[in-house]
Coordinates of C-alpha atoms in Angstrom, one line a residue:
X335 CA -39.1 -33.3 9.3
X336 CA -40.7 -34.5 6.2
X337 CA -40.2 -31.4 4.2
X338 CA -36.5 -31.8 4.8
X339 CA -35.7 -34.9 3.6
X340 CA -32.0 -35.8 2.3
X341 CA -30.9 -38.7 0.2
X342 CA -28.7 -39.5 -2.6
X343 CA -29.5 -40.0 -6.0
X344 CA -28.5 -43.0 -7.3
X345 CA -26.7 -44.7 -10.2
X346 CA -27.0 -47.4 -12.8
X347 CA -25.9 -47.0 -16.8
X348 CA -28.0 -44.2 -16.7
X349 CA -26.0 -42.2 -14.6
X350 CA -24.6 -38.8 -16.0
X351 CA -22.3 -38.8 -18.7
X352 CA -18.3 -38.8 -17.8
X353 CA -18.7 -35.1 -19.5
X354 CA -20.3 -34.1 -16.2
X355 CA -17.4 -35.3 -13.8
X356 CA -15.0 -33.6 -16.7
X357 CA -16.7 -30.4 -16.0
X358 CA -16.1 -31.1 -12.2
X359 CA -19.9 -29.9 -12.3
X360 CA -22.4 -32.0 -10.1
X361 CA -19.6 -31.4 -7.1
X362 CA -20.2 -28.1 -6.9
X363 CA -24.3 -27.9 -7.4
X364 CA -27.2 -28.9 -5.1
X365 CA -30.3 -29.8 -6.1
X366 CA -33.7 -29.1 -4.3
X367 CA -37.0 -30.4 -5.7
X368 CA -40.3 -29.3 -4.0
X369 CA -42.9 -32.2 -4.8
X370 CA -46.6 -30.7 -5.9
X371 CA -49.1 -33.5 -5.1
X372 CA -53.0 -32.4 -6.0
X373 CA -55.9 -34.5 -4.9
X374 CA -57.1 -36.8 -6.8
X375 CA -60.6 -35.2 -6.9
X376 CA -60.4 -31.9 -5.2
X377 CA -58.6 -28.4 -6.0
X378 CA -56.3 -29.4 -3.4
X379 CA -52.5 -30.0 -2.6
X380 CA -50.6 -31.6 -0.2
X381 CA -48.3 -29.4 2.3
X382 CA -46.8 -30.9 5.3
X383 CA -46.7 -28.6 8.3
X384 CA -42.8 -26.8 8.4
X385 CA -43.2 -24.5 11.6
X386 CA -44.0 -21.7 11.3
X387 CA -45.2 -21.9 8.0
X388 CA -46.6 -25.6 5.4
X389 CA -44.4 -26.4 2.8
X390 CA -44.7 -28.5 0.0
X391 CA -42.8 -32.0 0.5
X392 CA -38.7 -31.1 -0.1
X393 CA -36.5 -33.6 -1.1
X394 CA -32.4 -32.3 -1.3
X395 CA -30.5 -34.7 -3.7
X396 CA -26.8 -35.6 -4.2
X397 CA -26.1 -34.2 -7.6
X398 CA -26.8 -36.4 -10.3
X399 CA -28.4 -36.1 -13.9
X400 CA -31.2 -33.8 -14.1
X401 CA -34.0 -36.2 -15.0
X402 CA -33.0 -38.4 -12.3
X403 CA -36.4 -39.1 -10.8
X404 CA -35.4 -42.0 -8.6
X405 CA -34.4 -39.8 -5.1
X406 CA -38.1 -38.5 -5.5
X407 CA -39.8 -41.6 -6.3
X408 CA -37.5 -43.4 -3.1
X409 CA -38.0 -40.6 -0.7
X410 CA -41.9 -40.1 -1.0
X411 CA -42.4 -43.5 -0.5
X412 CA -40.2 -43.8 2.3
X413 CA -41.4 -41.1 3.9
X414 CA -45.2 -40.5 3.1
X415 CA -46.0 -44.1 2.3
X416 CA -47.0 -43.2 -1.4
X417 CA -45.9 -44.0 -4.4
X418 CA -45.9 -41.1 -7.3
X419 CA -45.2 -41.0 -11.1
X420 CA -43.6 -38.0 -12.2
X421 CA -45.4 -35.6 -14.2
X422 CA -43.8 -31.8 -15.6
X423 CA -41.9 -29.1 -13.5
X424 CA -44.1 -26.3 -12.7
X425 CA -41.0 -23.4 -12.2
X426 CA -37.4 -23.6 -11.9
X427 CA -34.5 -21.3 -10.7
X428 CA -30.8 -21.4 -10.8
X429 CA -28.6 -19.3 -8.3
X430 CA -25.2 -19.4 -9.5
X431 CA -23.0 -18.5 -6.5
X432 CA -24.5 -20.9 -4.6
X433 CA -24.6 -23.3 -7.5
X434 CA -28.1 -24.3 -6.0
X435 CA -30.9 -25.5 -8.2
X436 CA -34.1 -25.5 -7.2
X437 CA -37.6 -26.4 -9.2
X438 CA -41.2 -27.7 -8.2
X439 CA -42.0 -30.9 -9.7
X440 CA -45.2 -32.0 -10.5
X441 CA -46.1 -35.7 -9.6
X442 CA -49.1 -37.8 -9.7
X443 CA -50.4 -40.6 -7.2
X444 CA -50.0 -44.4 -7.8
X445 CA -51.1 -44.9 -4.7
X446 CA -55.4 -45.2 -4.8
X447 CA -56.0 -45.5 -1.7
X448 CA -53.0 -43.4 0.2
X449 CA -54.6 -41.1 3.5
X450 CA -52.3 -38.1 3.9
X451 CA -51.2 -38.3 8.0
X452 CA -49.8 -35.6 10.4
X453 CA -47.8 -33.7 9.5
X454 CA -49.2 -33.8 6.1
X455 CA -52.9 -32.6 5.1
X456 CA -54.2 -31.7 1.6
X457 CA -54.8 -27.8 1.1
X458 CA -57.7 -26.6 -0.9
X459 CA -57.3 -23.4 -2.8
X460 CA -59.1 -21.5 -0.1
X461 CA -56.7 -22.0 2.2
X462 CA -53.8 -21.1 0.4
X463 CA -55.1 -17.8 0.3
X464 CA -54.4 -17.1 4.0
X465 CA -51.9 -20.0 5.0
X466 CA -48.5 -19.4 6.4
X467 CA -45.5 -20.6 3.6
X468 CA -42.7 -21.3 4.9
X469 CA -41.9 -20.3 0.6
X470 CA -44.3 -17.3 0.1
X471 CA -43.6 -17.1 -3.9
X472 CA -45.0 -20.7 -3.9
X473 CA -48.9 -19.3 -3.5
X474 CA -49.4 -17.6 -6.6
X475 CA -47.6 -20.4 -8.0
X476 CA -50.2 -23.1 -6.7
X477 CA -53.3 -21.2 -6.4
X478 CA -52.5 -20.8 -10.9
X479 CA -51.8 -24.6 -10.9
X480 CA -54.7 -25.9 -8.9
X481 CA -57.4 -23.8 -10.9
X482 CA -56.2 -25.3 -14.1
X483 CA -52.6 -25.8 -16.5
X484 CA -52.4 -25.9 -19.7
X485 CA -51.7 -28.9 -21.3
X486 CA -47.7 -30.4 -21.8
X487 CA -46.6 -30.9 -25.0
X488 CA -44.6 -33.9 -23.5
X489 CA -47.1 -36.8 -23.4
X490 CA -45.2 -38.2 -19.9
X491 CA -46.4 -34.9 -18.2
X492 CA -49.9 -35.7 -18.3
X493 CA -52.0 -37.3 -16.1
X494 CA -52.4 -41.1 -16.6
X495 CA -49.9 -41.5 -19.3
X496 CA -47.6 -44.1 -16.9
X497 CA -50.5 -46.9 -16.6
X498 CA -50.7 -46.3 -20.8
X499 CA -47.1 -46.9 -21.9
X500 CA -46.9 -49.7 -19.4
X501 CA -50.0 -51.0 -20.8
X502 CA -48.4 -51.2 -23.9
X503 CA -45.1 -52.9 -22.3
X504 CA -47.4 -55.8 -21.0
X505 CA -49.4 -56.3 -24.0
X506 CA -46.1 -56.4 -26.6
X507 CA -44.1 -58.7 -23.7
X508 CA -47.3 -61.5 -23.5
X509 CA -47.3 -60.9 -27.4
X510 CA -43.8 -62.5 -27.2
X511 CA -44.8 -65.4 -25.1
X512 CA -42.6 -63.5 -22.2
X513 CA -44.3 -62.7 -18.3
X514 CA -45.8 -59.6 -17.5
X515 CA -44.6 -56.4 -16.0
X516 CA -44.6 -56.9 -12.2
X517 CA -42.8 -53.8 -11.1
X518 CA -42.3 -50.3 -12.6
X519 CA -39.3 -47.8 -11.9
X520 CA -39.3 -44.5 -13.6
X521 CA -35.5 -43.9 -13.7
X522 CA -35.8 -40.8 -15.7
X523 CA -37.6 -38.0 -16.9
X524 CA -36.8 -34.6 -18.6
X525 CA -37.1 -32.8 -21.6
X526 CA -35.5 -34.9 -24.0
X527 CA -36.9 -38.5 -22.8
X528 CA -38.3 -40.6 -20.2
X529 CA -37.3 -43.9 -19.5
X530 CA -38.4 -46.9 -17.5
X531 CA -37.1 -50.1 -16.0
X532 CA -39.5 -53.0 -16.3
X533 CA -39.5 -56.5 -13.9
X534 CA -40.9 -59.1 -14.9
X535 CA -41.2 -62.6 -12.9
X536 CA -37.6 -63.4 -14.5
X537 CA -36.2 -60.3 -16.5
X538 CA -36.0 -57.1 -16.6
X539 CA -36.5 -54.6 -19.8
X540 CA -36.5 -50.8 -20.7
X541 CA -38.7 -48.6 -21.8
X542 CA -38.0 -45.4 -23.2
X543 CA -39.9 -42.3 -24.8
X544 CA -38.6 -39.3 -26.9
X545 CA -40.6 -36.3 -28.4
X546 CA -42.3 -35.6 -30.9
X547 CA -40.0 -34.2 -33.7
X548 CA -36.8 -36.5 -32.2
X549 CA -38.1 -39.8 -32.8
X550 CA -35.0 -40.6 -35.1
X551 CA -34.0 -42.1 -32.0
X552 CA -35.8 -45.1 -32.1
X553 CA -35.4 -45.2 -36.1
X554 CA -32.2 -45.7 -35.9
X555 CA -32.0 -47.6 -32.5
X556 CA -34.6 -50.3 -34.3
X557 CA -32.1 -50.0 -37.0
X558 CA -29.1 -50.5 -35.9
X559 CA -30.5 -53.2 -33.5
X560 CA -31.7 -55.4 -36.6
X561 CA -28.0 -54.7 -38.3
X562 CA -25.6 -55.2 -35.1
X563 CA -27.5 -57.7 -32.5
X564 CA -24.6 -58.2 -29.6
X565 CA -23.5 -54.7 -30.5
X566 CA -26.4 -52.8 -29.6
X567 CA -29.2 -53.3 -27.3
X568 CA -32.2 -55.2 -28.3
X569 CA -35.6 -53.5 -29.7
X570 CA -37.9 -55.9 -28.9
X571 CA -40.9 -53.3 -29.6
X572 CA -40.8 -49.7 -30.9
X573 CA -43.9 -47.2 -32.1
X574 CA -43.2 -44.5 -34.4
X575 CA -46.4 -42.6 -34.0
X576 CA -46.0 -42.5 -29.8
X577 CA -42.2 -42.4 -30.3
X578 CA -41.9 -45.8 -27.7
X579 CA -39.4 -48.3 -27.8
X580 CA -38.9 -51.8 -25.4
X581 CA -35.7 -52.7 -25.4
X582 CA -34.3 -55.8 -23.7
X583 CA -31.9 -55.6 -20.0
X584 CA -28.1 -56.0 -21.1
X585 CA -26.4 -58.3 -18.8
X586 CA -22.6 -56.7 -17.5
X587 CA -21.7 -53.6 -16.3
X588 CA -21.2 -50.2 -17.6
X589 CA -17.7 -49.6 -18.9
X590 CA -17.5 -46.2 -16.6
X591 CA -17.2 -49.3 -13.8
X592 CA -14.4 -51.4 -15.3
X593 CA -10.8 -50.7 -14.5
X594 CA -9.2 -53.6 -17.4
X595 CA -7.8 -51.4 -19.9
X596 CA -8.7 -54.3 -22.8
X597 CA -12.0 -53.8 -21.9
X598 CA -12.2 -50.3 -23.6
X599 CA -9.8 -51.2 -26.5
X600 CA -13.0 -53.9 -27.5
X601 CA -15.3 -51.2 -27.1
X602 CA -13.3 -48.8 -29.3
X603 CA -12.8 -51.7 -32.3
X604 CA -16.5 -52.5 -31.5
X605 CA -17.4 -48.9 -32.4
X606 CA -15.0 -49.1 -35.4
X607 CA -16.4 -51.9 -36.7
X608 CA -19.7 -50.2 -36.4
X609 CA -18.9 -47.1 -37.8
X610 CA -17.2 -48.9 -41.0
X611 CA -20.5 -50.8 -41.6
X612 CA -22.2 -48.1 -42.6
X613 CA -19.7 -46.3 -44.6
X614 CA -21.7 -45.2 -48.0
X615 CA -25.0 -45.2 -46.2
X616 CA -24.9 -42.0 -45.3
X617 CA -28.4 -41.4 -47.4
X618 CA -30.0 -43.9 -45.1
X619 CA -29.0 -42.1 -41.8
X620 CA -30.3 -38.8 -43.0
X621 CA -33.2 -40.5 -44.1
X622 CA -33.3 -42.5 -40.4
X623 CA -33.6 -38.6 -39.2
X624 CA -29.7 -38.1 -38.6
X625 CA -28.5 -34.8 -38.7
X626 CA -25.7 -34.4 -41.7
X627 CA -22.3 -32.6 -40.1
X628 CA -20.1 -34.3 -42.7
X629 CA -16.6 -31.8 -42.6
X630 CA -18.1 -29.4 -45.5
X631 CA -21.2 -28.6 -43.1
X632 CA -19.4 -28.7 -39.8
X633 CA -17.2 -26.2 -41.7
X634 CA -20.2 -24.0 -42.2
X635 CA -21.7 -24.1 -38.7
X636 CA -18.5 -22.2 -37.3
X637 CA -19.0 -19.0 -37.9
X638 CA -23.1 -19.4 -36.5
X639 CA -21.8 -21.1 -34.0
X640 CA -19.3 -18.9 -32.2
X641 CA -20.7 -15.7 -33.6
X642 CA -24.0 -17.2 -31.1
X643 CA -23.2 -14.8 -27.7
X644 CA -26.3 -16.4 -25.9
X645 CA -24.8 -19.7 -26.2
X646 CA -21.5 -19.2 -25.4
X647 CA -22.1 -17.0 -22.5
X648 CA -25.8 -18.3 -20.9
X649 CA -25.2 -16.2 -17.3
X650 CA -23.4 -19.1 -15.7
X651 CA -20.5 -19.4 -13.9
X652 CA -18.2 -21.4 -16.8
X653 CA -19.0 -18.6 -18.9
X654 CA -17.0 -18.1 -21.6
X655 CA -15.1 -14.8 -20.5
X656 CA -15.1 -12.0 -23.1
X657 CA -11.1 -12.9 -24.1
X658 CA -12.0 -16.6 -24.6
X659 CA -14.8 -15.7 -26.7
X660 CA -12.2 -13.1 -28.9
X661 CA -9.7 -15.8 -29.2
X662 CA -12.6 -17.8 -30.1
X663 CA -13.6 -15.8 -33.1
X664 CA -9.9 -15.3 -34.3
X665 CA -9.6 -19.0 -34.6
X666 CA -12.6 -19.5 -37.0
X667 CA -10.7 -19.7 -40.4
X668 CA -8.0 -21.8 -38.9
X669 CA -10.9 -24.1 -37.7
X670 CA -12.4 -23.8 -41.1
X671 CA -9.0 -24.9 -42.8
X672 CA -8.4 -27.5 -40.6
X673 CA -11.8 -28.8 -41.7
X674 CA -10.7 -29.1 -45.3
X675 CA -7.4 -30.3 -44.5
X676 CA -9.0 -33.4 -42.1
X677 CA -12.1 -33.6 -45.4
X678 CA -7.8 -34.7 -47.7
X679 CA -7.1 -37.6 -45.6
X680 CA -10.0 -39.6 -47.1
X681 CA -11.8 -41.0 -44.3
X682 CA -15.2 -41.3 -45.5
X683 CA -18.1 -40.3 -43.8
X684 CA -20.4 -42.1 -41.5
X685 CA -22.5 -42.7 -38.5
X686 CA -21.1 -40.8 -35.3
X687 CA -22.6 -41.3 -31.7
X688 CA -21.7 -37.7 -30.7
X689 CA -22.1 -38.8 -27.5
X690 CA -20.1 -41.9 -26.5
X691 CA -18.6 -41.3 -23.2
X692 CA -18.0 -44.4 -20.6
X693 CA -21.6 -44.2 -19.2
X694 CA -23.2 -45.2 -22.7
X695 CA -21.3 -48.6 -22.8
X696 CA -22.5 -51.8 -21.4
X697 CA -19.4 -54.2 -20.8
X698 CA -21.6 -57.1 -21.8
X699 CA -21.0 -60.9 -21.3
X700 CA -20.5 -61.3 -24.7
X701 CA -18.9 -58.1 -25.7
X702 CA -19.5 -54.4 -25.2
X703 CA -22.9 -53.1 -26.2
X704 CA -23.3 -48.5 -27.4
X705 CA -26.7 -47.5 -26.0
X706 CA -28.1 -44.7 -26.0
X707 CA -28.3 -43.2 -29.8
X708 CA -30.2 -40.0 -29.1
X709 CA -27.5 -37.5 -30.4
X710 CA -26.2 -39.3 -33.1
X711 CA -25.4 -37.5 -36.7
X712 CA -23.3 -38.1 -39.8
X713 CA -20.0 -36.9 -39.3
X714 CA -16.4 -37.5 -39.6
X715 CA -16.0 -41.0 -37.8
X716 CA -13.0 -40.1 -35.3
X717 CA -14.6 -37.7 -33.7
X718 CA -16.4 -39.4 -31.2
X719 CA -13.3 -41.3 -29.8
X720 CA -12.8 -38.1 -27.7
X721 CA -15.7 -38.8 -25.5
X722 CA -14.3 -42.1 -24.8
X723 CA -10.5 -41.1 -24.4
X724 CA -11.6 -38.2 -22.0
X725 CA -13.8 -41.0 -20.2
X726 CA -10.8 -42.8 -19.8
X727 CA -8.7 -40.5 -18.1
X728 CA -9.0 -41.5 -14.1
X729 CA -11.4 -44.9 -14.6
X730 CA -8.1 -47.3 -16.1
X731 CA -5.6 -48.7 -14.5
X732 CA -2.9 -48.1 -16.9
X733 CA -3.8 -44.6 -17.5
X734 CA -0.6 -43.3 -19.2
X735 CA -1.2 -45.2 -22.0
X736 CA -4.4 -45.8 -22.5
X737 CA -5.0 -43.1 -25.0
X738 CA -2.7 -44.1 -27.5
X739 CA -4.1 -48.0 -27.0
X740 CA -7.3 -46.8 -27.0
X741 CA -7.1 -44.9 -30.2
X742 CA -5.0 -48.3 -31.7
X743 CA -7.8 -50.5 -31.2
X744 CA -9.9 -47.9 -32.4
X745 CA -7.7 -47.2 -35.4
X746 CA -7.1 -51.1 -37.0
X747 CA -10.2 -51.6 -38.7
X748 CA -9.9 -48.5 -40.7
X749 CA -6.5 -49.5 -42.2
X750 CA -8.1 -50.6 -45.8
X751 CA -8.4 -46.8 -45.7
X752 CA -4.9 -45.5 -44.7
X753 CA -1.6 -46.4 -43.9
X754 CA -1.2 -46.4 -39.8
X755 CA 0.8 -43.3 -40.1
X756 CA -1.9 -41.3 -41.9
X757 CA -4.6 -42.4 -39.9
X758 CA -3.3 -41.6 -36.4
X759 CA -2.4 -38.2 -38.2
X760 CA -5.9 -37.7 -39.3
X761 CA -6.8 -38.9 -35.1
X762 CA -5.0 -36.2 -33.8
X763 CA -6.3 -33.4 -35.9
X764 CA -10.0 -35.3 -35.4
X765 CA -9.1 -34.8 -31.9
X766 CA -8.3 -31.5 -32.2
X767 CA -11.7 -30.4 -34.2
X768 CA -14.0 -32.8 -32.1
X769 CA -15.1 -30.7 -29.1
X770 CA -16.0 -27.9 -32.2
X771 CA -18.1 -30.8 -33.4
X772 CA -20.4 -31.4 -30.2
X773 CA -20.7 -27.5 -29.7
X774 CA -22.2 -27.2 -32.5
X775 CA -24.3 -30.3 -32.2
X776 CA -25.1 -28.9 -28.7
X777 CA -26.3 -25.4 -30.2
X778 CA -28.4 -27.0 -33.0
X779 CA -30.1 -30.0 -30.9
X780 CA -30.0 -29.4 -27.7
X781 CA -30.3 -25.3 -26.7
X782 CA -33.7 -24.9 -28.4
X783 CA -35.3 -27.9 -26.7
X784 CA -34.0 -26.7 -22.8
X785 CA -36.6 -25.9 -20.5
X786 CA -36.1 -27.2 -16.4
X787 CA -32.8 -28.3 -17.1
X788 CA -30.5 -25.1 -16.9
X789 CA -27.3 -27.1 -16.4
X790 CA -27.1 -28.4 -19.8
X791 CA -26.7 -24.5 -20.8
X792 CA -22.9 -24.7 -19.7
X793 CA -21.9 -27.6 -21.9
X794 CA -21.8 -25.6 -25.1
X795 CA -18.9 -23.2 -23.1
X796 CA -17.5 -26.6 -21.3
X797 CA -16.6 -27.6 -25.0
X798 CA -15.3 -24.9 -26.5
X799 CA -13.2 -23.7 -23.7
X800 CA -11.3 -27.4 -24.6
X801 CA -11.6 -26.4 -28.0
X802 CA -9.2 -23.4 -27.6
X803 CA -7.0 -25.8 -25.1
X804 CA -6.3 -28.0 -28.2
X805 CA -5.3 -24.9 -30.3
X806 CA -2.8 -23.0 -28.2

């Protein structure tokens, strides 16, 4: 029936991060997304007739990242004839034994002139009242939403905003002398960004959005674009005040795809080379919006950090237990001392991605391309090789040794700072502090800003439970 549709969401180099198939998560989850279509005119929303009760449309997705809107965008057009936009989500729930996720997600109508047909009718307020659900919490929930919802803080959950951001796409692309937008996919959308994927009559671009109060993003993104073309993708267009950038297709694959161990040792010297650019600029990243965990203040964070009960232990299942969380807090002045001891080597401070897995490198034609600089900080510089590494671990061929050739490649162009030696010793401790690093990144950035996306709460114990694995 059409409230019971399944598909599979699907992939592209925005699929989830490698940190998601670490945590063996998405195999173990289910999502269910029950789409709320009003009228364009009327108090009214579209149910489709679920004997014995109407239910608003389902669709059950494969697990894949949270703002994934593409299974819902796919399966409402295959299935109703109708294209929608996606707009906020109006309630969500976890149930952790079943590892089932389920929200209602708002949409809008692209589709002017779309006629709802058997089984599906619109459903006026009125009739709400009365009507069988096949989901009885739903009424209160739609009757509230129907008379009237406050406003979203996100500007992509409001009505209209789609045909205004592409708007802007078309006018900056003719601006360039390049064709105009002929098709629109909205690949993403959640609390932390939207993004879309732009065809024009011979290219494609993206689009991409970030709040208000995170648009270092597309500071440094424009920045690091103007510094490192080939090394990072191109900003043709980018609006501080509506925090909007337009950023050019890269040709290749992503990196999660390719098998050719060389192929990751260039993206590891790429990164180097990167990073060692803006050694002694670190003024200009905290000015760009970066967030400063240089050792001294990631030595700080520890104690907030692990003393925060909430974060380590959210109600999910991969929980930190109560011993993991003891050992935890024992472990802070050794994690404090190896800080300082890291801070001796020498190895300067500079700009860290804090979130380089596989899935944020394109294997480009000419060279590999980092996208996706939302999380990135000052820090200590070999951190965010363990991303990579652990990325590494069942998509190479020669997987035995592609850490230490990995870190190698990563390691040569900081030699002017070290002998070999002493740098792969300052690696592995690196290694060692990293996942303490992205906790703590985690806790500051990313737990305050959570809303529909539940899932994310587990990462902060996903990280720290390798933490204490690396100091046994």
């Amino acid at each position: 029936m059409l409230a019971r549709v399944k598909t599979a969401a699907g992939h592209d180099r925005f699929r989830p991060a490698a940190i998601l198939a670490a945590m063996s998560f998405w195999s173990a989850t289910r999502c269910r997304f029950h789409i709320a279509l009003r009228h364009p005119t009327d108090r009214a929303v579209l149910l489709v007739d679920d004997r014995p009760g109407w239910a608003l449309p389902v669709v059950e997705a494969e697990p894949g990242h949270p703002g994934d809107f593409r299974a819902i965008a796919r399966t409402m057009r295959e299935r109703l004839g109708l294209d929608v936009a996606a707009l906020g989500c109006l309630a969500h729930e976890f149930d952790p034994t079943a590892r089932l996720g389920e929200s209602v997600r708002e949409v809008e109508s692209q589709s002017p002139d779309w006629t709802p047909r058997p089984p599906a009718r619109w459903v006026t307020t009125e009739e709400l009242a009365t009507l069988a659900l096949t989901t009885p919490r739903h009424r209160t929930l739609l009757t509230s939403w129907l008379s009237g919802r406050k406003q979203s803080p996100l500007p992509w959950e409001r009505r209209g905003w789609l045909q205004r951001a592409v708007g802007w796409c078309d006018a900056e692309l003719r601006a360039r002398g390049l064709a105009s937008v002929e098709r629109v996919e909205q690949v993403r959308q959640w609390e932390f960004s939207t993004v879309l994927r732009l065809t024009t009559a011979d290219r494609r671009f993206f689009f991409k959005a970030v709040p208000q109060g995170r648009e270092r993003e597309v500071r440094l993104t424009q920045r690091l674009a103007e510094r490192h073309p080939g090394s990072v993708a191109q900003v043709l267009a980018s609006d501080l005040e509506q925090t909007w950038m337009l950023m050019a297709e890269i040709g290749g694959v992503n990196l999660e795809e390719v098998r050719d161990l060389r192929r990751w040792e260039a993206a590891a010297a790429t990164y180097a080379r990167l990073q060692t650019d803006w050694i002694g600029r670190g003024d200009e990243l905290v000015a760009l919006g970066c967030r400063d965990l240089s050792l001294p203040n990631l030595a700080a964070a520890i104690v907030p950090c692990i003393g925060d009960t909430a974060a380590l232990a959210p109600g999910l299942r991969r929980d930190l237990s109560a011993e993991e969380i003891h050992r935890l807090r024992a472990l802070g002045p050794a994690l404090a001392a190896a800080c300082k001891e890291l801070e001796g080597f020498g190895i300067p401070a500079t700009l860290d991605h804090a979130d380089l897995w596989a899935s944020n490198v394109i294997d480009g034609p000419h060279g590999p391309v980092i996208i996706d600089w939302e999380d990135a900080g000052l820090s200590h510089p070999f951190f965010a090789l363990w991303h990579l590494i652990l990325s590494a671990e069942d998509r190479v061929d020669d997987t035995v040794n592609a850490p230490a050739r990995i870190r190698d490649a990563y390691l040569e162009p900081w030699t002017r700072y070290e002998s070999p030696k002493r740098l792969r010793e300052a690696f592995d401790l690196a290694q060692r502090l990293a996942p303490l690093c992205y906790a703590i990144t985690f806790r500051l950035d990313v737990l305050p800003v959570l809303d529909a996306s539940w899932e994310l709460r587990e990462f902060v114990p996903f990280f720290l439970r390798r933490l204490l694995g690396a100091w046994r």
